[in-house]
Amino acid sequence: MLFCAAPRVPVSSFYPHGNAARTYCGSTNDDMGVDCEGKHDELQEVDMSLRPVKKLIRSKPTVEGAGVHLRRAFGFGNTKEFDPFLLLDDFRNDVPADYLAGFPWHPHRGIETITYVLSGTVEHGDSMGNRGTIAAGDVQWMTAGSGIIHQEMPKGDQAGRMHGFQLWANLPSSLKMTAPRYQEVKAVEIPEITDDDATKVRVVCGKFWGKTGPVEGIAADPVYLDISVPPGRRKTLPVETTRHAFAYVFAGSGKFCNASEALEVPTEPVGWLDTTPPSEADNRSLVLFDRGDELMVQAGDEGIRFLLVSGKPLEEPVAWYGPIVMNTQEQLREAFRELEKGTFLRAQKKSTAGSE
């Protein structure tokens, strides 16, 4: 991994805890979780179609925006294994003082952000004039494209809970400077499928089990699912072989089957030390899968609920600093020069979807 010097224009006012500027292209073996690559040959002999578990990654506490306490599942380093996705934040929090300051006005370019709310609300406003509020079960999908300045202000529910997730998806070089767009999808618009064994799947984006999610026109062609498997059930779920895929567990317990063995995901933390690679993960952990056309999960006594996200890799260089993601360091420097000069925003029209 090659870490590059930061652009000349600081972005601390936009993204006070943002990433150091970096460019990378090629494979890496980071230290965020358990690397199971040494088992590939053995696993492939057992079952070529079942996706082996490549890594277990425990989300790490961090602070973003104006002081929002959250946990980051990935996005700290080289994210090639997650391509086309860049970052996943879990902002479940029951302490209003830890999230109410929110994410005041800040820029984005070159990415799409996907916000999925479980409890509480998030108020959104942007430089195109869009205003909206998403609540429990709703989704906001923002294409930053050539550049947008927006804010996201979380509000808890009556019990003070603010629960949800934000995923960043990269844009290919051909669409980095596309016109910004904003989609707001209400919970009732998201199809929910119940299988014969009572497994439930909410299809936020993409196609699954004959249903198509309401979020459309996303460059990464992602499949974004919220899956609940009832207690004691074993479920096999299809995932297209060419896609990178991960699961993020956030309720219940279970085991993701790894062909020759199962990796347990219990409800409560198991208390491993940071210096000891975990063989188990708690319910704020991410499971990164290797190649295959299906995955298998065994639900525990309380069932299991998780996000299952997959996308087609872009396989392009990534130059990333804070809220801006381009392909080269020069493109990054140009973006921050434009912010300094006040020319960052192109002529923009207000979105029609989800705006007031």
Short mmCIF file of C-alpha atoms in Angstrom, two decimals:
data_model
loop_
_atom_site.label_atom_id
_atom_site.label_comp_id
_atom_site.label_asym_id
_atom_site.label_seq_id
_atom_site.Cartn_x
_atom_site.Cartn_y
_atom_site.Cartn_z
CA MET A 1 0.00 0.00 0.00
CA LEU A 2 1.39 3.44 -0.90
CA PHE A 3 0.43 6.35 1.33
CA CYS A 4 0.80 9.67 -0.48
CA ALA A 5 1.28 13.20 0.81
CA ALA A 6 -1.83 15.18 1.69
CA PRO A 7 -3.11 17.86 -0.70
CA ARG A 8 -1.97 21.38 0.05
CA VAL A 9 -5.45 22.53 1.08
CA PRO A 10 -6.40 21.13 4.53
CA VAL A 11 -9.83 19.59 4.93
CA SER A 12 -10.01 19.44 8.72
CA SER A 13 -12.95 21.85 8.70
CA PHE A 14 -14.89 19.51 6.42
CA TYR A 15 -13.78 16.12 7.75
CA PRO A 16 -11.86 16.55 11.00
CA HIS A 17 -11.03 12.88 11.36
CA GLY A 18 -10.67 12.17 7.64
CA ASN A 19 -8.33 9.73 5.96
CA ALA A 20 -4.79 10.64 5.04
CA ALA A 21 -4.47 11.10 1.29
CA ARG A 22 -3.58 7.86 -0.38
CA THR A 23 -3.40 6.16 -3.73
CA TYR A 24 -3.41 2.43 -4.11
CA CYS A 25 -3.72 -0.18 -6.79
CA GLY A 26 -3.00 -3.86 -6.18
CA SER A 27 -3.48 -6.39 -3.42
CA THR A 28 -2.79 -5.98 0.25
CA ASN A 29 -3.04 -8.04 3.40
CA ASP A 30 -4.15 -5.56 6.06
CA ASP A 31 -4.31 -6.10 9.80
CA MET A 32 -7.98 -5.45 10.37
CA GLY A 33 -9.06 -9.04 10.79
CA VAL A 34 -8.43 -12.72 10.30
CA ASP A 35 -7.02 -13.61 6.88
CA CYS A 36 -8.21 -17.05 5.84
CA GLU A 37 -6.53 -17.10 2.43
CA GLY A 38 -4.21 -19.91 3.46
CA LYS A 39 -7.22 -22.25 3.54
CA HIS A 40 -8.43 -21.59 0.00
CA ASP A 41 -7.10 -24.74 -1.62
CA GLU A 42 -8.60 -26.95 1.05
CA LEU A 43 -11.94 -25.17 0.91
CA GLN A 44 -12.17 -25.32 -2.85
CA GLU A 45 -11.76 -29.06 -2.74
CA VAL A 46 -14.73 -29.33 -0.37
CA ASP A 47 -17.14 -27.08 -2.22
CA MET A 48 -16.28 -24.83 -5.14
CA SER A 49 -19.60 -22.93 -5.06
CA LEU A 50 -19.79 -22.02 -1.37
CA ARG A 51 -18.08 -18.70 -0.61
CA PRO A 52 -15.38 -19.22 2.03
CA VAL A 53 -15.04 -16.63 4.78
CA LYS A 54 -11.96 -14.62 3.87
CA LYS A 55 -11.80 -12.31 6.89
CA LEU A 56 -13.60 -11.44 10.10
CA ILE A 57 -13.28 -7.73 10.83
CA ARG A 58 -14.32 -6.16 14.11
CA SER A 59 -15.63 -2.62 13.68
CA LYS A 60 -13.52 0.02 15.38
CA PRO A 61 -14.69 3.05 17.40
CA THR A 62 -14.09 6.42 15.75
CA VAL A 63 -15.45 9.96 15.83
CA GLU A 64 -16.62 11.83 12.73
CA GLY A 65 -18.44 15.00 11.74
CA ALA A 66 -18.87 17.44 14.63
CA GLY A 67 -18.30 14.73 17.22
CA VAL A 68 -20.46 11.75 16.28
CA HIS A 69 -19.34 8.54 17.97
CA LEU A 70 -19.66 5.53 15.68
CA ARG A 71 -17.96 2.31 14.68
CA ARG A 72 -16.24 1.77 11.32
CA ALA A 73 -16.32 -1.71 9.83
CA PHE A 74 -13.94 -0.87 6.98
CA GLY A 75 -12.50 2.22 5.35
CA PHE A 76 -9.29 2.73 7.31
CA GLY A 77 -6.87 1.53 4.65
CA ASN A 78 -6.71 -0.22 1.32
CA THR A 79 -10.27 -1.25 0.48
CA LYS A 80 -9.44 -3.19 -2.71
CA GLU A 81 -11.04 -6.33 -1.30
CA PHE A 82 -14.33 -4.41 -0.89
CA ASP A 83 -14.21 -2.70 -4.32
CA PRO A 84 -16.50 -0.95 -5.38
CA PHE A 85 -17.24 -0.06 -1.74
CA LEU A 86 -15.01 2.24 0.29
CA LEU A 87 -16.38 2.52 3.80
CA LEU A 88 -19.09 1.19 6.12
CA ASP A 89 -20.03 3.06 9.29
CA ASP A 90 -22.31 1.69 12.01
CA PHE A 91 -23.80 4.69 13.81
CA ARG A 92 -25.99 2.83 16.30
CA ASN A 93 -25.95 4.91 19.47
CA ASP A 94 -28.27 5.33 22.46
CA VAL A 95 -26.59 8.44 23.92
CA PRO A 96 -27.90 11.66 22.26
CA ALA A 97 -24.85 13.66 23.33
CA ASP A 98 -22.73 11.32 21.22
CA TYR A 99 -24.55 11.98 17.93
CA LEU A 100 -26.71 15.15 18.00
CA ALA A 101 -23.90 17.42 16.75
CA GLY A 102 -24.22 15.51 13.50
CA PHE A 103 -22.40 16.11 10.24
CA PRO A 104 -22.64 19.84 9.38
CA TRP A 105 -22.04 21.18 5.88
CA HIS A 106 -19.22 19.35 4.11
CA PRO A 107 -18.30 18.49 0.49
CA HIS A 108 -18.20 15.22 -1.43
CA ARG A 109 -16.98 14.35 -4.91
CA GLY A 110 -16.51 11.08 -6.78
CA ILE A 111 -18.63 8.77 -4.60
CA GLU A 112 -22.14 7.72 -3.64
CA THR A 113 -23.31 7.55 -0.03
CA ILE A 114 -26.05 5.19 1.14
CA THR A 115 -27.70 5.85 4.51
CA TYR A 116 -30.04 3.22 6.00
CA VAL A 117 -31.89 4.12 9.21
CA LEU A 118 -33.17 1.58 11.76
CA SER A 119 -34.23 3.95 14.57
CA GLY A 120 -34.46 7.74 14.88
CA THR A 121 -34.29 10.16 11.95
CA VAL A 122 -31.66 11.87 9.80
CA GLU A 123 -32.34 15.32 8.33
CA HIS A 124 -30.59 16.04 5.04
CA GLY A 125 -29.95 19.25 3.14
CA ASP A 126 -27.68 19.94 0.17
CA SER A 127 -26.37 22.54 -2.26
CA MET A 128 -28.94 21.52 -4.89
CA GLY A 129 -31.77 22.68 -2.61
CA ASN A 130 -32.89 19.21 -1.56
CA ARG A 131 -34.33 18.83 1.91
CA GLY A 132 -35.59 15.62 3.44
CA THR A 133 -35.86 13.47 6.54
CA ILE A 134 -35.42 9.72 6.60
CA ALA A 135 -36.82 7.65 9.47
CA ALA A 136 -36.84 4.00 10.56
CA GLY A 137 -36.66 1.70 7.54
CA ASP A 138 -35.93 4.54 5.08
CA VAL A 139 -32.92 4.91 2.78
CA GLN A 140 -31.12 7.95 1.41
CA TRP A 141 -28.89 7.40 -1.62
CA MET A 142 -26.80 10.41 -2.64
CA THR A 143 -24.64 10.52 -5.77
CA ALA A 144 -22.04 13.22 -5.14
CA GLY A 145 -20.65 13.03 -8.68
CA SER A 146 -18.88 16.26 -9.70
CA GLY A 147 -19.43 17.77 -6.29
CA ILE A 148 -22.03 18.48 -3.68
CA ILE A 149 -22.05 20.18 -0.28
CA HIS A 150 -24.53 18.74 2.19
CA GLN A 151 -25.28 18.13 5.83
CA GLU A 152 -26.74 15.16 7.72
CA MET A 153 -28.19 15.80 11.17
CA PRO A 154 -29.26 12.73 13.20
CA LYS A 155 -32.13 12.88 15.69
CA GLY A 156 -32.95 10.05 18.06
CA ASP A 157 -36.33 8.42 18.61
CA GLN A 158 -38.36 8.87 21.79
CA ALA A 159 -36.04 6.49 23.62
CA GLY A 160 -32.96 8.43 22.45
CA ARG A 161 -31.85 5.77 19.99
CA MET A 162 -30.17 6.69 16.72
CA HIS A 163 -29.46 3.50 14.80
CA GLY A 164 -28.35 3.08 11.22
CA PHE A 165 -25.55 2.58 8.72
CA GLN A 166 -23.75 4.57 6.05
CA LEU A 167 -22.00 2.88 3.14
CA TRP A 168 -19.79 4.65 0.59
CA ALA A 169 -19.68 3.31 -2.98
CA ASN A 170 -17.01 4.44 -5.41
CA LEU A 171 -17.85 5.93 -8.81
CA PRO A 172 -15.94 4.76 -11.90
CA SER A 173 -13.63 7.30 -13.55
CA SER A 174 -16.16 7.85 -16.34
CA LEU A 175 -18.76 9.04 -13.82
CA LYS A 176 -16.62 10.90 -11.27
CA MET A 177 -17.84 14.22 -12.67
CA THR A 178 -21.44 13.21 -13.36
CA ALA A 179 -24.27 15.45 -12.16
CA PRO A 180 -25.13 15.01 -8.46
CA ARG A 181 -28.34 13.19 -7.60
CA TYR A 182 -30.35 12.50 -4.47
CA GLN A 183 -32.80 9.62 -3.88
CA GLU A 184 -34.95 9.26 -0.80
CA VAL A 185 -36.76 5.94 -0.40
CA LYS A 186 -39.42 5.40 2.26
CA ALA A 187 -39.73 2.12 4.14
CA VAL A 188 -43.03 1.21 2.49
CA GLU A 189 -41.35 1.35 -0.94
CA ILE A 190 -38.76 -1.29 -0.08
CA PRO A 191 -40.00 -4.79 -0.98
CA GLU A 192 -39.82 -7.42 1.75
CA ILE A 193 -39.79 -11.11 0.91
CA THR A 194 -40.70 -13.85 3.37
CA ASP A 195 -39.48 -17.31 2.42
CA ASP A 196 -41.17 -20.60 3.37
CA ASP A 197 -38.91 -20.97 6.44
CA ALA A 198 -39.80 -17.41 7.62
CA THR A 199 -36.51 -15.89 6.46
CA LYS A 200 -37.16 -12.22 5.64
CA VAL A 201 -35.25 -10.12 3.13
CA ARG A 202 -35.66 -6.37 2.51
CA VAL A 203 -34.36 -5.54 -0.97
CA VAL A 204 -32.96 -2.00 -0.80
CA CYS A 205 -31.12 -2.15 -4.10
CA GLY A 206 -30.59 -4.73 -6.83
CA LYS A 207 -32.46 -7.93 -7.62
CA PHE A 208 -33.00 -10.83 -5.24
CA TRP A 209 -35.48 -13.72 -5.18
CA GLY A 210 -37.52 -12.18 -7.99
CA LYS A 211 -37.84 -8.72 -6.43
CA THR A 212 -36.10 -5.47 -7.40
CA GLY A 213 -35.17 -2.77 -4.92
CA PRO A 214 -36.41 0.81 -5.47
CA VAL A 215 -32.97 2.47 -5.61
CA GLU A 216 -31.96 2.66 -9.28
CA GLY A 217 -29.20 3.88 -11.55
CA ILE A 218 -26.26 3.16 -9.24
CA ALA A 219 -22.93 2.82 -11.02
CA ALA A 220 -21.62 -0.05 -8.90
CA ASP A 221 -24.73 -2.12 -9.66
CA PRO A 222 -24.93 -3.14 -5.99
CA VAL A 223 -27.19 -5.60 -4.25
CA TYR A 224 -28.03 -4.28 -0.76
CA LEU A 225 -30.11 -6.58 1.44
CA ASP A 226 -31.34 -6.59 5.06
CA ILE A 227 -31.73 -10.27 5.97
CA SER A 228 -33.33 -11.89 9.02
CA VAL A 229 -33.04 -15.67 9.49
CA PRO A 230 -35.24 -17.22 12.22
CA PRO A 231 -33.85 -19.23 15.16
CA GLY A 232 -32.16 -22.50 14.31
CA ARG A 233 -32.54 -22.18 10.56
CA ARG A 234 -29.76 -22.78 8.05
CA LYS A 235 -30.03 -20.63 4.96
CA THR A 236 -28.18 -20.66 1.65
CA LEU A 237 -28.18 -17.32 -0.16
CA PRO A 238 -27.12 -16.72 -3.78
CA VAL A 239 -24.43 -14.15 -4.61
CA GLU A 240 -23.14 -13.66 -8.15
CA THR A 241 -19.64 -15.12 -8.44
CA THR A 242 -17.97 -12.04 -9.95
CA ARG A 243 -19.05 -9.74 -7.10
CA HIS A 244 -17.23 -8.77 -3.96
CA ALA A 245 -19.52 -9.50 -1.00
CA PHE A 246 -19.66 -8.91 2.73
CA ALA A 247 -22.14 -9.33 5.60
CA TYR A 248 -22.46 -7.07 8.63
CA VAL A 249 -24.22 -8.67 11.60
CA PHE A 250 -26.25 -6.38 13.84
CA ALA A 251 -28.73 -8.57 15.73
CA GLY A 252 -29.02 -12.12 17.03
CA SER A 253 -26.33 -14.74 16.60
CA GLY A 254 -25.30 -17.44 14.20
CA LYS A 255 -22.56 -19.12 12.21
CA PHE A 256 -21.36 -18.40 8.69
CA CYS A 257 -20.43 -21.73 7.22
CA ASN A 258 -16.93 -21.90 5.82
CA ALA A 259 -17.17 -25.20 3.89
CA SER A 260 -14.97 -27.20 6.27
CA GLU A 261 -15.97 -25.37 9.45
CA ALA A 262 -18.43 -22.76 10.72
CA LEU A 263 -17.45 -19.35 12.10
CA GLU A 264 -19.62 -18.31 15.00
CA VAL A 265 -21.12 -14.83 15.37
CA PRO A 266 -22.54 -14.58 18.91
CA THR A 267 -24.78 -11.79 20.19
CA GLU A 268 -22.42 -10.48 22.88
CA PRO A 269 -18.73 -9.55 22.63
CA VAL A 270 -16.40 -12.46 23.27
CA GLY A 271 -13.74 -10.26 24.82
CA TRP A 272 -10.72 -10.97 22.61
CA LEU A 273 -7.61 -8.79 22.88
CA ASP A 274 -6.65 -6.55 19.98
CA THR A 275 -3.36 -8.44 19.72
CA THR A 276 -5.06 -11.82 19.34
CA PRO A 277 -6.73 -12.68 16.00
CA PRO A 278 -10.38 -13.56 16.78
CA SER A 279 -11.90 -16.86 15.77
CA GLU A 280 -15.34 -15.51 16.73
CA ALA A 281 -16.95 -12.13 16.22
CA ASP A 282 -19.60 -10.09 18.01
CA ASN A 283 -22.63 -8.44 16.53
CA ARG A 284 -20.69 -5.39 15.36
CA SER A 285 -18.45 -7.42 13.09
CA LEU A 286 -18.13 -7.76 9.37
CA VAL A 287 -17.64 -10.98 7.41
CA LEU A 288 -15.77 -10.65 4.11
CA PHE A 289 -16.40 -13.52 1.70
CA ASP A 290 -14.13 -14.97 -0.94
CA ARG A 291 -15.36 -16.00 -4.41
CA GLY A 292 -18.25 -18.40 -4.95
CA ASP A 293 -21.90 -18.29 -6.00
CA GLU A 294 -23.62 -18.75 -2.63
CA LEU A 295 -23.08 -18.38 1.08
CA MET A 296 -24.53 -20.28 4.03
CA VAL A 297 -25.57 -19.03 7.45
CA GLN A 298 -26.78 -21.01 10.47
CA ALA A 299 -28.96 -18.90 12.79
CA GLY A 300 -28.56 -19.20 16.55
CA ASP A 301 -31.21 -19.50 19.25
CA GLU A 302 -32.38 -15.90 18.76
CA GLY A 303 -32.09 -15.84 14.98
CA ILE A 304 -29.70 -13.55 13.13
CA ARG A 305 -30.06 -10.27 11.23
CA PHE A 306 -27.40 -8.81 8.95
CA LEU A 307 -26.75 -6.62 5.95
CA LEU A 308 -25.60 -8.51 2.86
CA VAL A 309 -23.97 -6.24 0.31
CA SER A 310 -22.29 -7.11 -2.98
CA GLY A 311 -21.06 -5.19 -5.99
CA LYS A 312 -19.04 -5.52 -9.18
CA PRO A 313 -15.43 -4.36 -8.65
CA LEU A 314 -14.33 -1.30 -10.63
CA GLU A 315 -10.62 -2.28 -10.54
CA GLU A 316 -9.46 1.34 -10.83
CA PRO A 317 -6.83 3.34 -8.90
CA VAL A 318 -8.20 5.12 -5.83
CA ALA A 319 -6.94 8.52 -4.63
CA TRP A 320 -8.78 9.41 -1.44
CA TYR A 321 -8.63 12.25 1.05
CA GLY A 322 -11.46 12.75 3.53
CA PRO A 323 -14.78 13.26 1.70
CA ILE A 324 -13.34 13.28 -1.83
CA VAL A 325 -12.39 10.17 -3.81
CA MET A 326 -10.78 10.42 -7.24
CA ASN A 327 -8.38 8.34 -9.35
CA THR A 328 -5.20 10.46 -9.12
CA GLN A 329 -3.50 12.77 -6.64
CA GLU A 330 -3.65 15.61 -9.17
CA GLN A 331 -7.44 15.24 -9.36
CA LEU A 332 -7.55 15.46 -5.56
CA ARG A 333 -5.42 18.62 -5.54
CA GLU A 334 -7.65 20.18 -8.18
CA ALA A 335 -10.77 19.42 -6.13
CA PHE A 336 -9.34 21.16 -3.07
CA ARG A 337 -8.11 24.10 -5.14
CA GLU A 338 -11.68 24.50 -6.39
CA LEU A 339 -13.00 24.39 -2.83
CA GLU A 340 -10.58 27.16 -1.89
CA LYS A 341 -11.50 29.29 -4.93
CA GLY A 342 -15.26 28.70 -4.60
CA THR A 343 -15.57 26.90 -7.95
CA PHE A 344 -16.16 23.40 -6.58
CA LEU A 345 -19.88 23.24 -7.44
CA ARG A 346 -20.99 22.93 -11.05
CA ALA A 347 -24.34 24.21 -12.27
CA GLN A 348 -26.83 22.05 -10.42
CA LYS A 349 -30.52 21.33 -10.63
CA LYS A 350 -32.61 20.26 -7.68
CA SER A 351 -33.38 16.54 -7.58
CA THR A 352 -37.00 15.47 -7.89
CA ALA A 353 -36.77 12.28 -5.84
CA GLY A 354 -37.20 12.73 -2.12
CA SER A 355 -36.92 16.52 -2.13
CA GLU A 356 -39.25 19.15 -0.80
#
